[in-house]
Every structure is written in C-alpha cells, then in structure tokens.
PDB file of C-alpha atoms in Angstrom:
ATOM      1  CA  MET A  47     -55.897 -76.664 -69.381  1.00  0.00           C
ATOM      2  CA  ARG A  48     -52.826 -76.253 -70.642  1.00  0.00           C
ATOM      3  CA  THR A  49     -53.341 -72.392 -71.304  1.00  0.00           C
ATOM      4  CA  SER A  50     -54.382 -72.604 -67.174  1.00  0.00           C
ATOM      5  CA  ARG A  51     -51.398 -74.145 -66.057  1.00  0.00           C
ATOM      6  CA  VAL A  52     -48.863 -71.833 -67.990  1.00  0.00           C
ATOM      7  CA  ALA A  53     -50.434 -69.143 -66.695  1.00  0.00           C
ATOM      8  CA  VAL A  54     -50.654 -70.312 -63.515  1.00  0.00           C
ATOM      9  CA  THR A  55     -46.961 -71.515 -63.429  1.00  0.00           C
ATOM     10  CA  ALA A  56     -46.405 -67.783 -65.232  1.00  0.00           C
ATOM     11  CA  ALA A  57     -47.266 -66.277 -61.854  1.00  0.00           C
ATOM     12  CA  ALA A  58     -45.376 -68.188 -59.509  1.00  0.00           C
ATOM     13  CA  VAL A  59     -42.509 -67.096 -61.258  1.00  0.00           C
ATOM     14  CA  VAL A  60     -43.658 -63.564 -61.353  1.00  0.00           C
ATOM     15  CA  ALA A  61     -44.096 -63.578 -57.172  1.00  0.00           C
ATOM     16  CA  GLY A  62     -40.905 -65.648 -56.735  1.00  0.00           C
ATOM     17  CA  LEU A  63     -39.238 -62.827 -58.554  1.00  0.00           C
ATOM     18  CA  THR A  64     -41.155 -60.266 -56.249  1.00  0.00           C
ATOM     19  CA  LEU A  65     -40.554 -62.092 -53.330  1.00  0.00           C
ATOM     20  CA  SER A  66     -37.110 -62.197 -54.398  1.00  0.00           C
ATOM     21  CA  ALA A  67     -36.893 -58.055 -54.899  1.00  0.00           C
ATOM     22  CA  CYS A  68     -38.433 -57.066 -51.352  1.00  0.00           C
ATOM     23  CA  GLY A  69     -35.641 -59.493 -49.736  1.00  0.00           C
ATOM     24  CA  GLY A  70     -33.136 -56.984 -51.471  1.00  0.00           C
ATOM     25  CA  ASP A  71     -34.844 -54.051 -50.763  1.00  0.00           C
ATOM     26  CA  ASP A  72     -35.064 -55.631 -46.831  1.00  0.00           C
ATOM     27  CA  GLY A  73     -30.869 -56.151 -48.207  1.00  0.00           C
ATOM     28  CA  THR A  74     -30.506 -53.178 -49.001  1.00  0.00           C
ATOM     29  CA  THR A  75     -32.688 -51.158 -46.077  1.00  0.00           C
ATOM     30  CA  ASN A  76     -30.193 -52.574 -43.475  1.00  0.00           C
ATOM     31  CA  ALA A  77     -27.226 -52.119 -45.394  1.00  0.00           C
ATOM     32  CA  GLY A  78     -28.876 -48.160 -45.727  1.00  0.00           C
ATOM     33  CA  SER A  79     -29.455 -47.958 -42.075  1.00  0.00           C
ATOM     34  CA  ALA A  80     -26.457 -49.457 -41.352  1.00  0.00           C
ATOM     35  CA  ALA A  81     -24.185 -47.519 -43.617  1.00  0.00           C
ATOM     36  CA  SER A  82     -26.004 -43.709 -42.317  1.00  0.00           C
ATOM     37  CA  SER A  83     -25.780 -45.273 -38.476  1.00  0.00           C
ATOM     38  CA  SER A  84     -21.614 -45.901 -39.704  1.00  0.00           C
ATOM     39  CA  PRO A  85     -21.532 -42.790 -40.988  1.00  0.00           C
ATOM     40  CA  SER A  86     -23.438 -40.807 -38.024  1.00  0.00           C
ATOM     41  CA  SER A  87     -21.363 -42.196 -35.038  1.00  0.00           C
ATOM     42  CA  ALA A  88     -18.309 -41.101 -37.120  1.00  0.00           C
ATOM     43  CA  PRO A  89     -18.967 -37.354 -36.217  1.00  0.00           C
ATOM     44  CA  ALA A  90     -19.560 -38.964 -32.633  1.00  0.00           C
ATOM     45  CA  GLU A  91     -15.775 -40.146 -33.296  1.00  0.00           C
ATOM     46  CA  GLU A  92     -15.082 -37.267 -34.222  1.00  0.00           C
ATOM     47  CA  GLN A  93     -16.082 -34.742 -31.890  1.00  0.00           C
ATOM     48  CA  THR A  94     -14.677 -37.076 -28.864  1.00  0.00           C
ATOM     49  CA  GLU A  95     -11.447 -36.708 -30.879  1.00  0.00           C
ATOM     50  CA  SER A  96     -11.842 -33.618 -31.292  1.00  0.00           C
ATOM     51  CA  ALA A  97     -12.504 -32.798 -27.482  1.00  0.00           C
ATOM     52  CA  PRO A  98      -8.305 -32.564 -26.725  1.00  0.00           C
ATOM     53  CA  ALA A  99      -8.446 -30.174 -30.110  1.00  0.00           C
ATOM     54  CA  GLU A 100     -10.742 -27.770 -28.184  1.00  0.00           C
ATOM     55  CA  GLN A 101      -7.798 -27.798 -25.169  1.00  0.00           C
ATOM     56  CA  PRO A 102      -5.824 -25.047 -27.051  1.00  0.00           C
ATOM     57  CA  GLU A 103      -9.447 -22.903 -26.356  1.00  0.00           C
ATOM     58  CA  GLY A 104      -8.990 -23.675 -22.864  1.00  0.00           C
ATOM     59  CA  GLU A 105      -4.765 -22.655 -22.979  1.00  0.00           C
ATOM     60  CA  SER A 106      -6.099 -19.439 -25.082  1.00  0.00           C
ATOM     61  CA  SER A 107      -8.623 -18.325 -21.940  1.00  0.00           C
ATOM     62  CA  GLY A 108      -5.214 -19.229 -19.785  1.00  0.00           C
ATOM     63  CA  ALA A 109      -3.334 -17.118 -22.066  1.00  0.00           C
ATOM     64  CA  GLY A 110      -5.260 -14.289 -21.863  1.00  0.00           C
ATOM     65  CA  SER A 111      -5.391 -14.571 -17.645  1.00  0.00           C
ATOM     66  CA  GLN A 112      -1.718 -14.548 -17.826  1.00  0.00           C
ATOM     67  CA  GLU A 113      -1.643 -11.773 -20.808  1.00  0.00           C
ATOM     68  CA  GLY A 114      -3.997  -9.587 -17.039  1.00  0.00           C
ATOM     69  CA  THR A 115      -0.642 -10.509 -15.639  1.00  0.00           C
ATOM     70  CA  PRO A 116       1.222  -8.268 -16.434  1.00  0.00           C
ATOM     71  CA  ASP A 117      -1.287  -5.613 -16.532  1.00  0.00           C
ATOM     72  CA  GLN A 118      -1.516  -6.454 -12.860  1.00  0.00           C
ATOM     73  CA  GLY A 119       2.295  -6.222 -12.767  1.00  0.00           C
ATOM     74  CA  SER A 120       1.603  -2.489 -14.334  1.00  0.00           C
ATOM     75  CA  ALA A 121      -0.605  -1.836 -11.549  1.00  0.00           C
ATOM     76  CA  GLY A 122       1.414  -3.253  -8.621  1.00  0.00           C
ATOM     77  CA  GLN A 123       4.147  -0.589 -10.248  1.00  0.00           C
ATOM     78  CA  GLY A 124       2.542   2.034 -11.069  1.00  0.00           C
ATOM     79  CA  SER A 125       1.541   1.719  -7.324  1.00  0.00           C
ATOM     80  CA  GLY A 126       4.526   1.211  -6.376  1.00  0.00           C
ATOM     81  CA  GLY A 127       5.685   3.926  -7.640  1.00  0.00           C
ATOM     82  CA  THR A 128       3.219   6.415  -7.032  1.00  0.00           C
ATOM     83  CA  GLY A 129       3.087   4.577  -3.492  1.00  0.00           C
ATOM     84  CA  THR A 130       7.284   4.562  -2.586  1.00  0.00           C
ATOM     85  CA  LYS A 131       7.980   7.513  -0.429  1.00  0.00           C
ATOM     86  CA  PRO A 132      11.688   9.036   0.084  1.00  0.00           C
ATOM     87  CA  GLU A 133      13.720   8.114   2.074  1.00  0.00           C
ATOM     88  CA  ARG A 134      13.441   9.264   5.625  1.00  0.00           C
ATOM     89  CA  CYS A 135      15.535  12.111   6.738  1.00  0.00           C
ATOM     90  CA  HIS A 136      18.369  12.097   8.783  1.00  0.00           C
ATOM     91  CA  THR A 137      20.078  13.853  10.816  1.00  0.00           C
ATOM     92  CA  ASP A 138      22.422  14.886   8.657  1.00  0.00           C
ATOM     93  CA  ASP A 139      20.091  15.821   5.962  1.00  0.00           C
ATOM     94  CA  LEU A 140      18.870  18.382   8.749  1.00  0.00           C
ATOM     95  CA  THR A 141      19.146  21.461   9.639  1.00  0.00           C
ATOM     96  CA  ILE A 142      17.935  21.744  12.541  1.00  0.00           C
ATOM     97  CA  THR A 143      17.745  25.390  15.017  1.00  0.00           C
ATOM     98  CA  ALA A 144      14.918  26.289  18.281  1.00  0.00           C
ATOM     99  CA  SER A 145      13.782  29.671  18.910  1.00  0.00           C
ATOM    100  CA  ASP A 146      11.147  31.078  20.836  1.00  0.00           C
ATOM    101  CA  ALA A 147       7.306  31.095  18.930  1.00  0.00           C
ATOM    102  CA  THR A 148       5.424  32.061  22.553  1.00  0.00           C
ATOM    103  CA  ILE A 149       2.522  34.890  21.675  1.00  0.00           C
ATOM    104  CA  GLY A 150       2.538  37.461  24.239  1.00  0.00           C
ATOM    105  CA  GLY A 151      -0.174  36.517  27.335  1.00  0.00           C
ATOM    106  CA  ASP A 152       0.306  32.788  26.483  1.00  0.00           C
ATOM    107  CA  GLU A 153      -0.030  30.733  29.905  1.00  0.00           C
ATOM    108  CA  THR A 154       2.290  27.993  27.970  1.00  0.00           C
ATOM    109  CA  LYS A 155       5.294  29.081  26.598  1.00  0.00           C
ATOM    110  CA  THR A 156       6.135  27.785  22.761  1.00  0.00           C
ATOM    111  CA  VAL A 157      10.049  26.623  21.583  1.00  0.00           C
ATOM    112  CA  ALA A 158       9.672  26.137  17.790  1.00  0.00           C
ATOM    113  CA  VAL A 159      11.858  23.886  16.150  1.00  0.00           C
ATOM    114  CA  LYS A 160      13.000  23.958  12.659  1.00  0.00           C
ATOM    115  CA  LEU A 161      14.031  21.035  10.683  1.00  0.00           C
ATOM    116  CA  LEU A 162      15.211  21.804   7.336  1.00  0.00           C
ATOM    117  CA  ASN A 163      15.988  19.625   4.422  1.00  0.00           C
ATOM    118  CA  LYS A 164      19.824  21.291   3.577  1.00  0.00           C
ATOM    119  CA  SER A 165      20.592  17.614   0.905  1.00  0.00           C
ATOM    120  CA  ASP A 166      19.842  17.379  -2.463  1.00  0.00           C
ATOM    121  CA  ARG A 167      16.943  15.646  -2.384  1.00  0.00           C
ATOM    122  CA  ALA A 168      13.391  15.204  -0.922  1.00  0.00           C
ATOM    123  CA  CYS A 169      13.110  12.867   1.770  1.00  0.00           C
ATOM    124  CA  SER A 170      10.333  11.984   4.466  1.00  0.00           C
ATOM    125  CA  ILE A 171       9.959  12.734   8.293  1.00  0.00           C
ATOM    126  CA  LYS A 172       7.396  11.620  10.123  1.00  0.00           C
ATOM    127  CA  GLY A 173       6.050  11.344  14.425  1.00  0.00           C
ATOM    128  CA  PHE A 174       7.897  12.534  17.136  1.00  0.00           C
ATOM    129  CA  ALA A 175      11.413  14.289  17.356  1.00  0.00           C
ATOM    130  CA  GLY A 176      13.617  12.993  20.833  1.00  0.00           C
ATOM    131  CA  VAL A 177      13.613  15.623  22.635  1.00  0.00           C
ATOM    132  CA  ASN A 178      15.564  16.534  26.239  1.00  0.00           C
ATOM    133  CA  LEU A 179      15.802  19.836  28.117  1.00  0.00           C
ATOM    134  CA  LEU A 180      19.736  19.929  29.724  1.00  0.00           C
ATOM    135  CA  SER A 181      19.550  21.354  33.567  1.00  0.00           C
ATOM    136  CA  SER A 182      21.006  22.197  36.979  1.00  0.00           C
ATOM    137  CA  GLU A 183      18.812  19.491  37.441  1.00  0.00           C
ATOM    138  CA  GLY A 184      19.509  16.480  34.750  1.00  0.00           C
ATOM    139  CA  ALA A 185      18.086  15.529  31.562  1.00  0.00           C
ATOM    140  CA  ILE A 186      14.443  16.627  31.430  1.00  0.00           C
ATOM    141  CA  PRO A 187      12.969  14.567  28.691  1.00  0.00           C
ATOM    142  CA  ALA A 188       9.970  15.964  27.378  1.00  0.00           C
ATOM    143  CA  ALA A 189       6.201  14.205  26.945  1.00  0.00           C
ATOM    144  CA  ARG A 190       4.532  13.746  23.484  1.00  0.00           C
ATOM    145  CA  ARG A 191       1.450  15.508  23.531  1.00  0.00           C
ATOM    146  CA  ASP A 192      -1.767  12.993  22.211  1.00  0.00           C
ATOM    147  CA  GLN A 193      -1.869  14.458  18.683  1.00  0.00           C
ATOM    148  CA  THR A 194      -1.722  11.996  15.183  1.00  0.00           C
ATOM    149  CA  ASP A 195       0.241  12.923  12.205  1.00  0.00           C
ATOM    150  CA  ASP A 196       0.708  12.211   8.548  1.00  0.00           C
ATOM    151  CA  GLY A 197       4.136  12.726   7.907  1.00  0.00           C
ATOM    152  CA  THR A 198       5.489  14.274   5.154  1.00  0.00           C
ATOM    153  CA  VAL A 199       7.878  14.614   2.535  1.00  0.00           C
ATOM    154  CA  LEU A 200      10.222  17.875   2.543  1.00  0.00           C
ATOM    155  CA  LYS A 201      11.749  18.675  -0.847  1.00  0.00           C
ATOM    156  CA  SER A 202      15.247  19.711  -0.916  1.00  0.00           C
ATOM    157  CA  GLY A 203      15.615  23.399   1.150  1.00  0.00           C
ATOM    158  CA  GLU A 204      12.311  22.879   1.950  1.00  0.00           C
ATOM    159  CA  PRO A 205      11.075  23.142   6.198  1.00  0.00           C
ATOM    160  CA  THR A 206       8.768  21.325   8.938  1.00  0.00           C
ATOM    161  CA  TYR A 207       8.984  22.717  12.671  1.00  0.00           C
ATOM    162  CA  PHE A 208       7.734  21.261  15.559  1.00  0.00           C
ATOM    163  CA  GLY A 209       6.942  22.983  19.251  1.00  0.00           C
ATOM    164  CA  ILE A 210       7.989  22.301  22.608  1.00  0.00           C
ATOM    165  CA  PHE A 211       5.521  23.725  25.236  1.00  0.00           C
ATOM    166  CA  TYR A 212       7.003  24.125  28.795  1.00  0.00           C
ATOM    167  CA  LYS A 213       5.413  26.572  31.950  1.00  0.00           C
ATOM    168  CA  ALA A 214       7.831  29.167  32.879  1.00  0.00           C
ATOM    169  CA  ASN A 215       9.240  30.106  36.543  1.00  0.00           C
ATOM    170  CA  GLU A 216       6.883  32.289  38.202  1.00  0.00           C
ATOM    171  CA  SER A 217       7.680  31.567  41.687  1.00  0.00           C
ATOM    172  CA  GLY A 218      10.293  33.744  42.797  1.00  0.00           C
ATOM    173  CA  GLY A 219      12.921  31.143  43.427  1.00  0.00           C
ATOM    174  CA  SER A 220      15.524  30.012  40.714  1.00  0.00           C
ATOM    175  CA  GLY A 221      13.981  27.105  39.293  1.00  0.00           C
ATOM    176  CA  VAL A 222      15.353  24.419  37.206  1.00  0.00           C
ATOM    177  CA  LYS A 223      17.882  26.145  35.090  1.00  0.00           C
ATOM    178  CA  ILE A 224      18.053  25.191  31.877  1.00  0.00           C
ATOM    179  CA  LYS A 225      21.291  24.560  30.048  1.00  0.00           C
ATOM    180  CA  GLY A 226      20.786  23.392  26.607  1.00  0.00           C
ATOM    181  CA  LEU A 227      18.400  21.402  24.229  1.00  0.00           C
ATOM    182  CA  VAL A 228      19.103  18.431  22.787  1.00  0.00           C
ATOM    183  CA  VAL A 229      16.576  17.216  19.870  1.00  0.00           C
ATOM    184  CA  THR A 230      17.007  13.485  18.074  1.00  0.00           C
ATOM    185  CA  PRO A 231      14.591  13.884  14.565  1.00  0.00           C
ATOM    186  CA  PRO A 232      12.035  10.803  14.253  1.00  0.00           C
ATOM    187  CA  ASP A 233      13.449   7.377  13.671  1.00  0.00           C
ATOM    188  CA  GLU A 234      17.140   8.668  14.056  1.00  0.00           C
ATOM    189  CA  LYS A 235      20.059   7.851  16.396  1.00  0.00           C
ATOM    190  CA  LYS A 236      22.185  10.712  16.149  1.00  0.00           C
ATOM    191  CA  PRO A 237      21.280  13.927  18.324  1.00  0.00           C
ATOM    192  CA  VAL A 238      21.370  17.838  17.688  1.00  0.00           C
ATOM    193  CA  THR A 239      22.673  20.039  20.853  1.00  0.00           C
ATOM    194  CA  LEU A 240      21.087  23.370  20.942  1.00  0.00           C
ATOM    195  CA  THR A 241      21.541  26.291  23.023  1.00  0.00           C
ATOM    196  CA  TRP A 242      17.900  26.827  24.485  1.00  0.00           C
ATOM    197  CA  PRO A 243      16.169  30.275  23.146  1.00  0.00           C
ATOM    198  CA  GLY A 244      13.024  29.930  25.735  1.00  0.00           C
ATOM    199  CA  GLU A 245      12.530  31.141  29.390  1.00  0.00           C
ATOM    200  CA  PRO A 246      16.181  30.443  32.080  1.00  0.00           C
ATOM    201  CA  SER A 247      14.439  28.250  34.048  1.00  0.00           C
ATOM    202  CA  LEU A 248      10.994  26.267  34.848  1.00  0.00           C
ATOM    203  CA  PRO A 249       9.444  25.482  38.375  1.00  0.00           C
ATOM    204  CA  VAL A 250      10.193  23.036  40.651  1.00  0.00           C
ATOM    205  CA  THR A 251       7.395  21.217  40.457  1.00  0.00           C
ATOM    206  CA  ASP A 252       5.606  17.946  42.253  1.00  0.00           C
ATOM    207  CA  SER A 253       3.706  17.247  39.640  1.00  0.00           C
ATOM    208  CA  PRO A 254       2.840  14.180  38.095  1.00  0.00           C
ATOM    209  CA  ASP A 255       2.385  16.114  35.427  1.00  0.00           C
ATOM    210  CA  PRO A 256       5.253  16.426  32.497  1.00  0.00           C
ATOM    211  CA  SER A 257       6.128  19.943  32.862  1.00  0.00           C
ATOM    212  CA  VAL A 258       7.434  19.688  29.092  1.00  0.00           C
ATOM    213  CA  GLU A 259       5.389  18.621  26.052  1.00  0.00           C
ATOM    214  CA  ILE A 260       5.966  18.354  22.789  1.00  0.00           C
ATOM    215  CA  GLY A 261       3.812  17.795  19.321  1.00  0.00           C
ATOM    216  CA  PRO A 262       4.557  15.784  16.280  1.00  0.00           C
ATOM    217  CA  MET A 263       5.937  17.583  12.885  1.00  0.00           C
ATOM    218  CA  GLY A 264       3.879  20.180  11.899  1.00  0.00           C
ATOM    219  CA  SER A 265       2.734  21.145  15.204  1.00  0.00           C
ATOM    220  CA  VAL A 266       3.507  24.439  14.768  1.00  0.00           C
ATOM    221  CA  GLY A 267       3.190  26.845  11.842  1.00  0.00           C
ATOM    222  CA  GLN A 268       5.874  27.481   9.087  1.00  0.00           C
ATOM    223  CA  GLY A 269       6.862  31.123   9.549  1.00  0.00           C
ATOM    224  CA  GLN A 270       8.143  30.834  13.575  1.00  0.00           C
ATOM    225  CA  GLY A 271      11.382  29.770  14.314  1.00  0.00           C
TER     226      GLY A 271
END
C-alpha cells in the first residue's frame, strides 16, 4: 500500500511539473507572439517614417520638370532666333525709283516702282506702299488691288518691286495731266517724290472704279525698272 501511495504521489508531482511546464510554454508563446508582433509593427513604423524620405524622389521628379524648363527655354530661344525678322525697311534705307513697265498692246498701263535696300543691313518689307499721283486736278490716291503679300527680307543691295496700274488717256482730250508720283514705303510716314514715268495724262472719268491701282510688294517681277 505504501508503495502504491508513493507511486501516486510521484505521479502527481510529475503531473504538476508537466502542467507548470505547459504554463511556461504558453507564456513563452505569448511573449513570442508579442515579440513577433513588435518586430512586425516596427517595419510598419519605419515605412510610415520613411514616407517623408520618399519626398526627395518627388523633388527629383520636380527637378526633372525644371530640367525640362531650360529645354523649353532653349526651344523658345531657338524659335525666337529662327522666327525673328530683321527690322522693317525705313524710307532712308531705300533707294526708290520708278520706270515705265508697260508691255506693248496692254490696255492697262504699268509703272514699276523699285525699292532697293541701300543700307548695310537686311530689312523686311511687306504689304502696300502709299501712292499718290500728283495731277492738275490734285492728288490721285491709288487703290489697293485684292492681293496678298507674305513679305520679304531684303539683303543689303537687294531690290523688290511693286506695280502701279492705270488706264491711259485715249479720248483725244487733255485729260488729267500727271505731274509727279509720291511713294511712301509700307508702315512709313516719310514719302519720296518721283518723276512720273508713265503716260502724261489719265482720262477724265465719272466711273466709280479707281483710275489708278497698286499691287503689294513683289507684284511685278524683278528686272523691270
């Protein structure tokens, strides 16, 4: 009987020890879980803290945009350099002359006005000159023809031409006598007075149609005048 009690007591001790060990394992497991959860939360915190650290990448992207800005600036300068026209031709830059350019048999007479760039720089010219014929009846303004002009750049020593178109007096009468020609280059205010090289008179007419018309720069070919 005593032996049995001893065995039972020993078994009870062993059971107690076993239960104690299991409790220790639970504690260890919980601690391990806490420990494992603590490291797992640490990277999360590190990621949260590293979010601002990612901003330099954004700034780097912004710097890339800024790097693009000089390129745009360069393009702007390039286009400005390419697209920039020389200053317009002023009256004092030009030698202006006029000559008869009528082709035989044409009902409409033509005077070619030549504008030669006498300056030492290139200059741009575009559009219509101001033209008045000085007559016995006063100034006769020339009407503009429905033509367009893209403009041109005259190098030093280079000319351009435009035409004056009119009807000659074939009535047998004295008509309107022409005494001179006044030409003002496009966008200029200073005129030049020339000798009229065309027919000496224009017909007297009550027609609403203009008796004198002009074309834009380049409206008659080079070699005339």
